[in-house]
Structure formats: structure tokens, C-alpha cells
mmCIF file of C-alpha atoms in Angstrom:
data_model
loop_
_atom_site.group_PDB
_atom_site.id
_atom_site.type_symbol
_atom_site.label_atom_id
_atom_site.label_comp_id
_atom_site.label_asym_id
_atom_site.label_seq_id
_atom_site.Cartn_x
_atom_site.Cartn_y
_atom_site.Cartn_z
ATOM 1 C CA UNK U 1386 18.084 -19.993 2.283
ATOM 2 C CA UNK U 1387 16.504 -20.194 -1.093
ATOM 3 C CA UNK U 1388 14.613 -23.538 -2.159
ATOM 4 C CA UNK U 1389 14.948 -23.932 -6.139
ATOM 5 C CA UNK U 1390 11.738 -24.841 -7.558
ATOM 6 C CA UNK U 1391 11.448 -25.858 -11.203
ATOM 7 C CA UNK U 1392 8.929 -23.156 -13.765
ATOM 8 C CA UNK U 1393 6.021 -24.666 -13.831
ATOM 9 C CA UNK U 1394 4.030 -21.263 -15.150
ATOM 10 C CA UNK U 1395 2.358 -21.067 -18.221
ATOM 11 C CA UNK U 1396 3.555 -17.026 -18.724
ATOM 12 C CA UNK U 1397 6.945 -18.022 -18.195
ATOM 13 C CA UNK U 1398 9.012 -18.728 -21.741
ATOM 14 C CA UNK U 1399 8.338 -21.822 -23.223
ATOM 15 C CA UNK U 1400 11.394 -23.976 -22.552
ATOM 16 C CA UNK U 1401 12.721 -26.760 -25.521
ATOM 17 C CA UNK U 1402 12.502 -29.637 -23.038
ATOM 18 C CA UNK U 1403 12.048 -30.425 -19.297
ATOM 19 C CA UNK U 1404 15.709 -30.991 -19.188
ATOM 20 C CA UNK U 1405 16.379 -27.164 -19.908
ATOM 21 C CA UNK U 1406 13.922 -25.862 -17.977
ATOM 22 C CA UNK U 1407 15.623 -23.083 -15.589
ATOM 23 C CA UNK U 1408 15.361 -23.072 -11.902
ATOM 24 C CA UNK U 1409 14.028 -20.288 -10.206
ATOM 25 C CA UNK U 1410 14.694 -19.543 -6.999
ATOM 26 C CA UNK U 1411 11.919 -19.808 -3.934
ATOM 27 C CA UNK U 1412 11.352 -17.212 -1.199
ATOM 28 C CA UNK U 1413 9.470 -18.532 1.343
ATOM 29 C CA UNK U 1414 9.306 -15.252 3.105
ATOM 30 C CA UNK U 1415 7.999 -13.384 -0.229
ATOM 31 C CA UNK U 1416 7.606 -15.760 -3.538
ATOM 32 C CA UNK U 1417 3.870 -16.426 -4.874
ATOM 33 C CA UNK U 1418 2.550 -20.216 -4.267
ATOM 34 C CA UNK U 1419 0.751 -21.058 -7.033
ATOM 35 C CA UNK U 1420 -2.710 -20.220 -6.010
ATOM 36 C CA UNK U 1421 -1.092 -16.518 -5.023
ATOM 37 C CA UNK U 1422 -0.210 -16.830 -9.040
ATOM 38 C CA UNK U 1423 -3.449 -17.826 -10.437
ATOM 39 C CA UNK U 1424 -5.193 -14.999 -8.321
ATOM 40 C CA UNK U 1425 -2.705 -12.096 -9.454
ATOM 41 C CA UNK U 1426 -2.020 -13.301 -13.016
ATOM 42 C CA UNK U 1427 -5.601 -12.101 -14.645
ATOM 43 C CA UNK U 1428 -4.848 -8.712 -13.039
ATOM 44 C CA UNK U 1429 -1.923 -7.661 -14.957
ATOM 45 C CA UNK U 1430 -2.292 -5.682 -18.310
ATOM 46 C CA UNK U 1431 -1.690 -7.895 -21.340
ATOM 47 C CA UNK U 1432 1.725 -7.450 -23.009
ATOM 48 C CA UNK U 1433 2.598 -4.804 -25.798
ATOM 49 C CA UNK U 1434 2.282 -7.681 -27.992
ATOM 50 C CA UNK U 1435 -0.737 -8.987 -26.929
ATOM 51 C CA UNK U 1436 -2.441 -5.540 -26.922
ATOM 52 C CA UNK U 1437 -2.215 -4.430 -30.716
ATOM 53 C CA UNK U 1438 0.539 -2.802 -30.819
ATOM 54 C CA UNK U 1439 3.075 -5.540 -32.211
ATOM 55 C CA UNK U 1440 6.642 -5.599 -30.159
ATOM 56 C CA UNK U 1441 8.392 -8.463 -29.310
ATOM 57 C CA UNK U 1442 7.263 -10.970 -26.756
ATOM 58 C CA UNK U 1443 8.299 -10.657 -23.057
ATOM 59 C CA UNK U 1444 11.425 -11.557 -22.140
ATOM 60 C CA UNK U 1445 10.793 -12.469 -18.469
ATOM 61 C CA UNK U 1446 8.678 -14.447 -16.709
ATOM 62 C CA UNK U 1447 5.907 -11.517 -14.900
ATOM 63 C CA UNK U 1448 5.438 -14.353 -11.720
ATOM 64 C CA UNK U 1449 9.496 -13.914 -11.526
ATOM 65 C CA UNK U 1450 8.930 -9.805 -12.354
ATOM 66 C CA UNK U 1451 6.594 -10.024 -9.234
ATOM 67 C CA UNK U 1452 8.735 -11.972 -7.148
ATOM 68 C CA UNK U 1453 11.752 -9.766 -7.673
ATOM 69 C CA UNK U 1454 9.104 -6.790 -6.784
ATOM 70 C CA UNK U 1455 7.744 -8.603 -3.295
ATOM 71 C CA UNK U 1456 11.639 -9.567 -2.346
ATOM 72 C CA UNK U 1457 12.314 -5.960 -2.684
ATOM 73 C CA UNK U 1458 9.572 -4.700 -0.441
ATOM 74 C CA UNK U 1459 9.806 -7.463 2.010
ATOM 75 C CA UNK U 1460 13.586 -6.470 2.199
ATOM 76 C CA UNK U 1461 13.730 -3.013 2.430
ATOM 77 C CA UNK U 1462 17.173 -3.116 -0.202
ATOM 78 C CA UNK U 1463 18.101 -0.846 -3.019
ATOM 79 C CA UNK U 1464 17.197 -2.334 -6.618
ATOM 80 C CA UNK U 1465 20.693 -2.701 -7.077
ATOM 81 C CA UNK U 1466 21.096 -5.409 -4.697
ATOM 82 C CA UNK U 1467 18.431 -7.725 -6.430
ATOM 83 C CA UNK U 1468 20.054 -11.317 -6.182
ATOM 84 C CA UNK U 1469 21.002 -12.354 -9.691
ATOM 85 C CA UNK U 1470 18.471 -15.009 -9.779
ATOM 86 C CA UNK U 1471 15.858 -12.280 -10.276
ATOM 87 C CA UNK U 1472 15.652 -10.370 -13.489
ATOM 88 C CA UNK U 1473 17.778 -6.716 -14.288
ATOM 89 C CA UNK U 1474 17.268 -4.452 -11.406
ATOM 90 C CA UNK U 1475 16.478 -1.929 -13.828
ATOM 91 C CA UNK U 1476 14.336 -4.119 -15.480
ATOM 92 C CA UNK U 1477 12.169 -5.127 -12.644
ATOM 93 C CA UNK U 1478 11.918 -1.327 -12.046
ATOM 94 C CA UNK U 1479 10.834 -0.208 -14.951
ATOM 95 C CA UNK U 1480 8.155 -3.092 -15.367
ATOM 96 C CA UNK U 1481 7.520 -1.494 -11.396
ATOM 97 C CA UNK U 1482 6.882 1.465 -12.634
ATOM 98 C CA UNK U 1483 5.084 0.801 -15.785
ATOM 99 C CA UNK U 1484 2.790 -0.634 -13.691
ATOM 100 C CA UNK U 1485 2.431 1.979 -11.155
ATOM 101 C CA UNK U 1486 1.085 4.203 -13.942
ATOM 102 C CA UNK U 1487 -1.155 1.641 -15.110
ATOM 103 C CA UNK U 1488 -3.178 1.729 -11.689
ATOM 104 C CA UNK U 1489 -2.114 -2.292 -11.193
ATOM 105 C CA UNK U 1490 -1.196 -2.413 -7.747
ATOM 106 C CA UNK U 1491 -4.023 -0.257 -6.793
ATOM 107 C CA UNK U 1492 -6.280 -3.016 -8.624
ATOM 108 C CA UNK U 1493 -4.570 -5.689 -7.217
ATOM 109 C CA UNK U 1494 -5.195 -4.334 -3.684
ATOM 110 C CA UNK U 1495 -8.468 -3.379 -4.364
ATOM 111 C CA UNK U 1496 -9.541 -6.847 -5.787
ATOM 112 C CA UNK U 1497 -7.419 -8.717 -2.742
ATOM 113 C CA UNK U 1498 -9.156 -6.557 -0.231
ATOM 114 C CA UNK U 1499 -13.035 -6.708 -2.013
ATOM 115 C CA UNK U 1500 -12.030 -10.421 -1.669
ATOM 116 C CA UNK U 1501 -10.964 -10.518 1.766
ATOM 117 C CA UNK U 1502 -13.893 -8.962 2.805
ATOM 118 C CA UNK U 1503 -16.786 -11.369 0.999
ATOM 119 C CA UNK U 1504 -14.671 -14.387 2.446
ATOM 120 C CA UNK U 1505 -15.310 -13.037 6.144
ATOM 121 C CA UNK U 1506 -19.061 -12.251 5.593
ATOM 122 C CA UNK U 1507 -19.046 -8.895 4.798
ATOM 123 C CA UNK U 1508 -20.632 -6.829 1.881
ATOM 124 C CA UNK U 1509 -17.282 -5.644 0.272
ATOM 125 C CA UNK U 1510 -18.416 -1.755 0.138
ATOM 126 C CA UNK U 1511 -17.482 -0.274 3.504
ATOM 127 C CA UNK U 1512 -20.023 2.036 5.606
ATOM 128 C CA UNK U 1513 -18.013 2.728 8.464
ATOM 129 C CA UNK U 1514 -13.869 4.011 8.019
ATOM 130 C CA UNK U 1515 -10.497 4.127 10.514
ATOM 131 C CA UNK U 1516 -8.573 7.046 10.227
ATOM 132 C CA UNK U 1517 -5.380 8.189 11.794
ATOM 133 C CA UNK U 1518 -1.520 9.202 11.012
ATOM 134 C CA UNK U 1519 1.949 7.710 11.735
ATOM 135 C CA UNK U 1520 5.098 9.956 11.317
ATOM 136 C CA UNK U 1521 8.027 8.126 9.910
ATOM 137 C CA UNK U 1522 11.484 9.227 9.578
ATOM 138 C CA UNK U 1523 13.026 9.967 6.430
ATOM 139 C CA UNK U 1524 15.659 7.811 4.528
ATOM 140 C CA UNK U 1525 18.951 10.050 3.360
ATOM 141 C CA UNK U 1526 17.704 9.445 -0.242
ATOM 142 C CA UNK U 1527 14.283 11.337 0.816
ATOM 143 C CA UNK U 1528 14.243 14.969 -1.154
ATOM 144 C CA UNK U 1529 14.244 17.276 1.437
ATOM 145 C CA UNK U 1530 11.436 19.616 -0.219
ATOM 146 C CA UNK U 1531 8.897 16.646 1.031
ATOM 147 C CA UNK U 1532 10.157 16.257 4.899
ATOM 148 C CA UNK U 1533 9.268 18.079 7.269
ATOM 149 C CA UNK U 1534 9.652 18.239 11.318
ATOM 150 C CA UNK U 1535 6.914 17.023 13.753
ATOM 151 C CA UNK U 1536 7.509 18.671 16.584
ATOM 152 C CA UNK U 1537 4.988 16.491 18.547
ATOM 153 C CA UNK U 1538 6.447 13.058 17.311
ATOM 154 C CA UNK U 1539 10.280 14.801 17.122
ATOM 155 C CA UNK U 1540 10.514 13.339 13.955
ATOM 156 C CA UNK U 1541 12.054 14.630 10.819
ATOM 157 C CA UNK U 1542 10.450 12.675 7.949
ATOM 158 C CA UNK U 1543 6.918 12.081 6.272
ATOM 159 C CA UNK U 1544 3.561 11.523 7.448
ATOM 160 C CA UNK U 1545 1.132 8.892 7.038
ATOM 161 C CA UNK U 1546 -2.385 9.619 6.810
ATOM 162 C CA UNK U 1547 -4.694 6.490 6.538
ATOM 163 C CA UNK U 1548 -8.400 4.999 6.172
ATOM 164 C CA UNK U 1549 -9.163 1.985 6.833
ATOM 165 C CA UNK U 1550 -12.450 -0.696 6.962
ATOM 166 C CA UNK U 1551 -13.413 -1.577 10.862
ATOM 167 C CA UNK U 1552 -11.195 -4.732 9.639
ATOM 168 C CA UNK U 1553 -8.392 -2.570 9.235
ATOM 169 C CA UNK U 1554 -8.202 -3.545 5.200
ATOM 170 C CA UNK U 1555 -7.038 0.173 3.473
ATOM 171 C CA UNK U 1556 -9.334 2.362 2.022
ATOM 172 C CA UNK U 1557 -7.410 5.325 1.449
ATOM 173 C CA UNK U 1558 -3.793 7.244 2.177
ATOM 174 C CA UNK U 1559 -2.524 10.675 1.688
ATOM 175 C CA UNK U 1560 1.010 11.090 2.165
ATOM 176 C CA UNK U 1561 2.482 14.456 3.367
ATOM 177 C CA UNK U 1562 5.285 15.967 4.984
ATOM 178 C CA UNK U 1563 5.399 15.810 8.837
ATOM 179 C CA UNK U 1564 4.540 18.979 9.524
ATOM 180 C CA UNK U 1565 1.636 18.660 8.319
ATOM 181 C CA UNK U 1566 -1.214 18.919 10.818
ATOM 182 C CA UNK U 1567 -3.941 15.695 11.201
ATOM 183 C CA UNK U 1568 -6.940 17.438 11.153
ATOM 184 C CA UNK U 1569 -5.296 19.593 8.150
ATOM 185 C CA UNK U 1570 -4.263 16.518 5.982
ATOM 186 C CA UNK U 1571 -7.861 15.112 7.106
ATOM 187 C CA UNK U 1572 -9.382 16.919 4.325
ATOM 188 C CA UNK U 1573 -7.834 15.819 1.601
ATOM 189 C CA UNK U 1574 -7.719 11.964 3.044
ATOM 190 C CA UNK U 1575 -11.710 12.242 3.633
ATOM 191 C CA UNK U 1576 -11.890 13.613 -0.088
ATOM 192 C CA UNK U 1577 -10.144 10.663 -1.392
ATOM 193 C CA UNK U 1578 -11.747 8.111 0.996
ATOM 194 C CA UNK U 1579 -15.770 10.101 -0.146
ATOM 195 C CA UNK U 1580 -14.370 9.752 -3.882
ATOM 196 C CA UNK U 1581 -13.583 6.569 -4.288
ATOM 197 C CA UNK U 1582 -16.733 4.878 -1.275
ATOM 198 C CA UNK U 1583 -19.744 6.469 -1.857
ATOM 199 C CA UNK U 1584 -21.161 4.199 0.898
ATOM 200 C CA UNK U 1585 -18.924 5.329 3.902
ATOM 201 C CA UNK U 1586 -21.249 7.369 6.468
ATOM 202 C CA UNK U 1587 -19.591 7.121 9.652
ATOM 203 C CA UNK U 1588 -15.680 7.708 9.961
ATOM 204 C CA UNK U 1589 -14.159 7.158 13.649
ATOM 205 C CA UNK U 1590 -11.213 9.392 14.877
ATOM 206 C CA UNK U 1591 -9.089 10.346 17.979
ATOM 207 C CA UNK U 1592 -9.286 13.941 19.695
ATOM 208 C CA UNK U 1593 -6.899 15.018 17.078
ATOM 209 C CA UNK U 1594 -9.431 15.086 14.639
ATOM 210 C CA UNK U 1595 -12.001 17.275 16.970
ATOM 211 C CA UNK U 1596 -13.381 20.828 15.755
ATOM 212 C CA UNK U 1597 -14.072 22.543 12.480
ATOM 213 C CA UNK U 1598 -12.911 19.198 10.812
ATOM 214 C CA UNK U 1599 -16.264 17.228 11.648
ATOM 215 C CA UNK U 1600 -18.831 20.330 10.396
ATOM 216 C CA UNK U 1601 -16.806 20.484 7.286
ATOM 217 C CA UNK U 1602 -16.954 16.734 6.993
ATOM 218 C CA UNK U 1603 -20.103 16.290 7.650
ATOM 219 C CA UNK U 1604 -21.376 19.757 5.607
ATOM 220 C CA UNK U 1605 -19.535 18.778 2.096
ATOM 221 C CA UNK U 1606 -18.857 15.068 2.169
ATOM 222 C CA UNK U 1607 -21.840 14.206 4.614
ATOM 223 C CA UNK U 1608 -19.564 12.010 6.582
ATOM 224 C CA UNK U 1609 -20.306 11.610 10.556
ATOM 225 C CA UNK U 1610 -16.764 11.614 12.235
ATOM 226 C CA UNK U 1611 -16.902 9.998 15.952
ATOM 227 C CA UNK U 1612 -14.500 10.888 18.356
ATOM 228 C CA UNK U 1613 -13.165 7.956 20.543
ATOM 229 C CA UNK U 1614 -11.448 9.477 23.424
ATOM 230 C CA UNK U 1615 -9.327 7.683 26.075
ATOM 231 C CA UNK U 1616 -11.055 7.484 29.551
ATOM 232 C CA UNK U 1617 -10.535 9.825 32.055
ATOM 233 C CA UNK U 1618 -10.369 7.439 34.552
ATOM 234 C CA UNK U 1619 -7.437 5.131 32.336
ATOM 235 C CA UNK U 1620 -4.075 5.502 33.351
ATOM 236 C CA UNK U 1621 -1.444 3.578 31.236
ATOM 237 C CA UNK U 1622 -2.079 1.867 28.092
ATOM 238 C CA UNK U 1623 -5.786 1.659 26.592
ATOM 239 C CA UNK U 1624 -7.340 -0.263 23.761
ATOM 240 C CA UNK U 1625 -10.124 1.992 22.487
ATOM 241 C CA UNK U 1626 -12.837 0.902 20.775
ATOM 242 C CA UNK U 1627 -12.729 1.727 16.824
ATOM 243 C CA UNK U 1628 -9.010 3.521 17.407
ATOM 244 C CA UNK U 1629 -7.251 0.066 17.551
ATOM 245 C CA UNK U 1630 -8.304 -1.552 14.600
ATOM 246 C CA UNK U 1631 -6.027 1.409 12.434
ATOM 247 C CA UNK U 1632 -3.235 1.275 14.668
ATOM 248 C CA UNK U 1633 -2.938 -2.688 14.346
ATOM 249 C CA UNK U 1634 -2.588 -1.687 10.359
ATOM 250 C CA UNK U 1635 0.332 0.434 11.015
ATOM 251 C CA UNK U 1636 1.505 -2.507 13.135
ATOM 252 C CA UNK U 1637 1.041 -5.020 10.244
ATOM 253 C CA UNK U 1638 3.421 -2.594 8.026
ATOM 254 C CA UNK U 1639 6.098 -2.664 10.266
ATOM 255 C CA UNK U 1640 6.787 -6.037 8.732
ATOM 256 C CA UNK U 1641 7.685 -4.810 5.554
ATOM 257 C CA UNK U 1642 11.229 -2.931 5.877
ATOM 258 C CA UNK U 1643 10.355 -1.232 2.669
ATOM 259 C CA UNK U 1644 11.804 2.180 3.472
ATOM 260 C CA UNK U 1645 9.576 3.926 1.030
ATOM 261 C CA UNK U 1646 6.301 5.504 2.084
ATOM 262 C CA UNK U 1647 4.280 5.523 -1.035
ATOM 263 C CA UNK U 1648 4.904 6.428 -5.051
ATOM 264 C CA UNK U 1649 3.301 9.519 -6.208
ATOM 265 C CA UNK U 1650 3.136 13.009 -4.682
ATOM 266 C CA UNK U 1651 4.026 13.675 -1.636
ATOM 267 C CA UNK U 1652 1.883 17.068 -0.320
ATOM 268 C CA UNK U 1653 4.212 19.744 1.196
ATOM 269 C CA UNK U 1654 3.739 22.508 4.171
ATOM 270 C CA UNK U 1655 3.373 24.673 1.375
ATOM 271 C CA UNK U 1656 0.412 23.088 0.059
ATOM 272 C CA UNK U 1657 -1.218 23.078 2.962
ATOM 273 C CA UNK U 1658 -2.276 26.635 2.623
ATOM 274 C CA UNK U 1659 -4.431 26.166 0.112
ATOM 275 C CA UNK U 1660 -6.683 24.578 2.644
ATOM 276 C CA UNK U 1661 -10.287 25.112 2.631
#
């Protein structure tokens, strides 16, 4: 059940007196405390109004914006079934979306996980990177032109490819359709991951990965992929050293019933073709 908490934010619209000050609704489960608030706030772009181009002030609070946004994901629901204590549905998604093109929830992950990294001791550019893939089945509302069937997995649906730090924090993901082979979709997550950390040298990698994928790797984006393989000797489950650390980050999004894989492209079986 929802605890109502009085505004207390400075972004939120200045109210005539404490007596008519609105009561927003608390989330325990996926609200921002306070100090979540004053971390995130500095992140967002300013408003129209505040960035030269005139326009009338916001009409919603952007803590309640992000609250509606985090209720969604932690739910998995459809906009439409926002609680009215939230703003518009389609409000909340077009701020969502306006955002999304702005690059703000890249930034805000980037600056969370830079952060996360410095508070455990650690410089926050990685050396060493995670990488491995998790086929998901797709909703009904999935276009059908970006599914595809792993046979492997049985799964009709999407694919997963990710990168992670050796502290399971991401670094990169490519999203294709599940058809798509790993060591295929490898190039293009290695791209990404070489593009945007300059100081990654070593990437670690199951047997999936094996073959032309670590020349290539190493040849144009002098990366050194290590294969962990299982034991010979191991019969039943096996925590491997390296491998677990990016399968406890697909465990971590299990959490999130978002049913949603990621926003942007989604690369295709056709695409794949084009591979180098």
C-alpha cells in the first residue's frame, strides 16, 4: 500500500500555502528518497523555459515524472494503467521519450555506475569486461520483423547481448533477434563496448565465443578475449570464474518485470549478413 508523503521538492510547483500542498503518493518498492532526488535531479536537461527558448513552465513535478517512470518499470504494466496519482500516461511517456533522445538515462546510468565504482575502490574506467547473451521471449505487442527463433534456447523472442565490469555494473548491450548467433552479435557488442572504453584490454567469454571471433577481436579492436570453460571433470552445476559475475546481472534484471528489452533498434537476421 501507498504511504502519502507531503512535496517537499524544490522542482515541484510552488504551492500558495502548506495547507494546499498536494500529497503525493510513496512507493516504497520504486519512489526516490530524497538523497536518490538530489543525486538524479542535476542530471536532467533544464526545461524549454529554462533553456532559451521561452514556453511555459512545467506543469509536473520531474521527481513525480520519474516516479511514474520507475513504477512502470518496476511493474512491468502498460502506460495506461499508471495509478491516477501519477501524472497523464501519455504525459509521462512522452517526457520518457523526450528523454530517451536526449541520452538521459544513458547519463544517469553512466554517472550511477562511475559512482558505484569510486565508492568500492575502483578507478571508474574498466580494463577488464563480462560478456554473454540471454534469450527472452517476446511479448504479443513485440513486431514480429525483430523476433526470431533460438533453436538452442527454444525460444521465440529477442536476444540479449551484454558487457559488463568484473562487478557486473553494464558497459554495453546490443539487442537482436534470437536467431542471432553469439559470436555473430559479438562484433557489434565489442564495437560498442571498444567505442565507448578505450581502456578495456581483456574481455572474458564462454566457449560460445571461441574461433575467428577472438583474432578479429584482438586484430581490429586489440581486445584479448579469454575463454572460461567448465571443467571436464564438473558434473552438475559450476560457478566459473569471470562467467558468473554476468550471469548474476541477468539475475539482478529479473527483478524488474519490465517486459521491454531495450528502446532503440533492434538488429534483425537480416542484418546479420552484413557481418564482417
Amino acid at each position: 500500500m501507498p504511504v502519502s508523503l507531503t512535496c517537499s521538492c524544490s522542482s515541484r510547483p510552488a504551492h500558495k500555502s502548506p495547507v494546499e500542498s498536494p500529497k503525493y503518493s510513496f512507493y516504497p518498492s520504486s519512489s526516490l528518497t530524497d538523497p536518490e532526488w538530489t543525486l538524479l535531479e542535476p542530471l536532467l536537461p533544464l526545461p524549454g523555459n529554462h533553456a532559451g527558448r521561452g514556453g511555459r513552465p512545467e506543469k509536473w513535478p520531474r521527481r513525480l515524472v520519474l516516479d511514474a517512470v520507475f513504477y512502470l518499470v518496476r511493474g512491468g504494466i502498460a502506460w495506461a494503467q499508471l495509478p491516477h496519482d501519477f501524472p497523464p500516461a501519455k504525459t509521462v511517456y512522452d517526457i520518457y521519450r523526450r528523454w530517451t533522445k536526449a541520452g538521459v538515462w544513458q547519463r544517469i546510468h553512466d554517472v550511477l555506475r562511475d559512482r558505484a565504482r569510486v565508492q568500492a575502490g575502483r578507478d571508474p574506467r574498466p580494463t577488464a569486461a563480462v560478456i554473454d547473451s540471454q534469450t527472452v521471449r517476446g511479448a504479443d505487442t513485440v513486431a514480429a520483423g525483430t523476433t526470431g527463433y533460438d533453436a538452442g534456447k527454444k525460444i521465440k523472442g529477442r536476444k540479449r547481448h551484454i558487457a559488463t565490469a568484473t562487478s557486473g555494473l553494464l558497459l554495453a548491450i546490443v539487442v537482436t533477434a534470437a536467431s542471432i548467433q553469439d559470436r555473430d552479435a559479438a562484433h557489434r557488442l565489442l564495437t560498442a563496448l571498444r567505442a565507448r572504453f578505450a581502456t578495456v584490454q581483456v574481455v572474458f567469454a564462454d566457449g560460445g565465443y571461441a574461433g575467428r571471433l577472438v583474432e578479429w577481436a584482438k586484430a581490429v579492436l586489440a581486445l584479448t578475449i579469454q575463454i572460461v570453460k567448465r571443467s571436464d571433470t564438473a558434473t552438475g552445476f559450476e560457478v566459473l570464474p569471470r562467467r558468473w559475475v554476468v550471469e548474476r546481472s541477468f539475475g539482478w534484471r529479473k527483478g524488474i518485470r519490465v517486459n521491454s528489452v531495450a528502446p532503440g533498434p533492434i538488429w534483425t537476421a537480416d542484418e546479420s549478413r552484413n557481418i564482417g
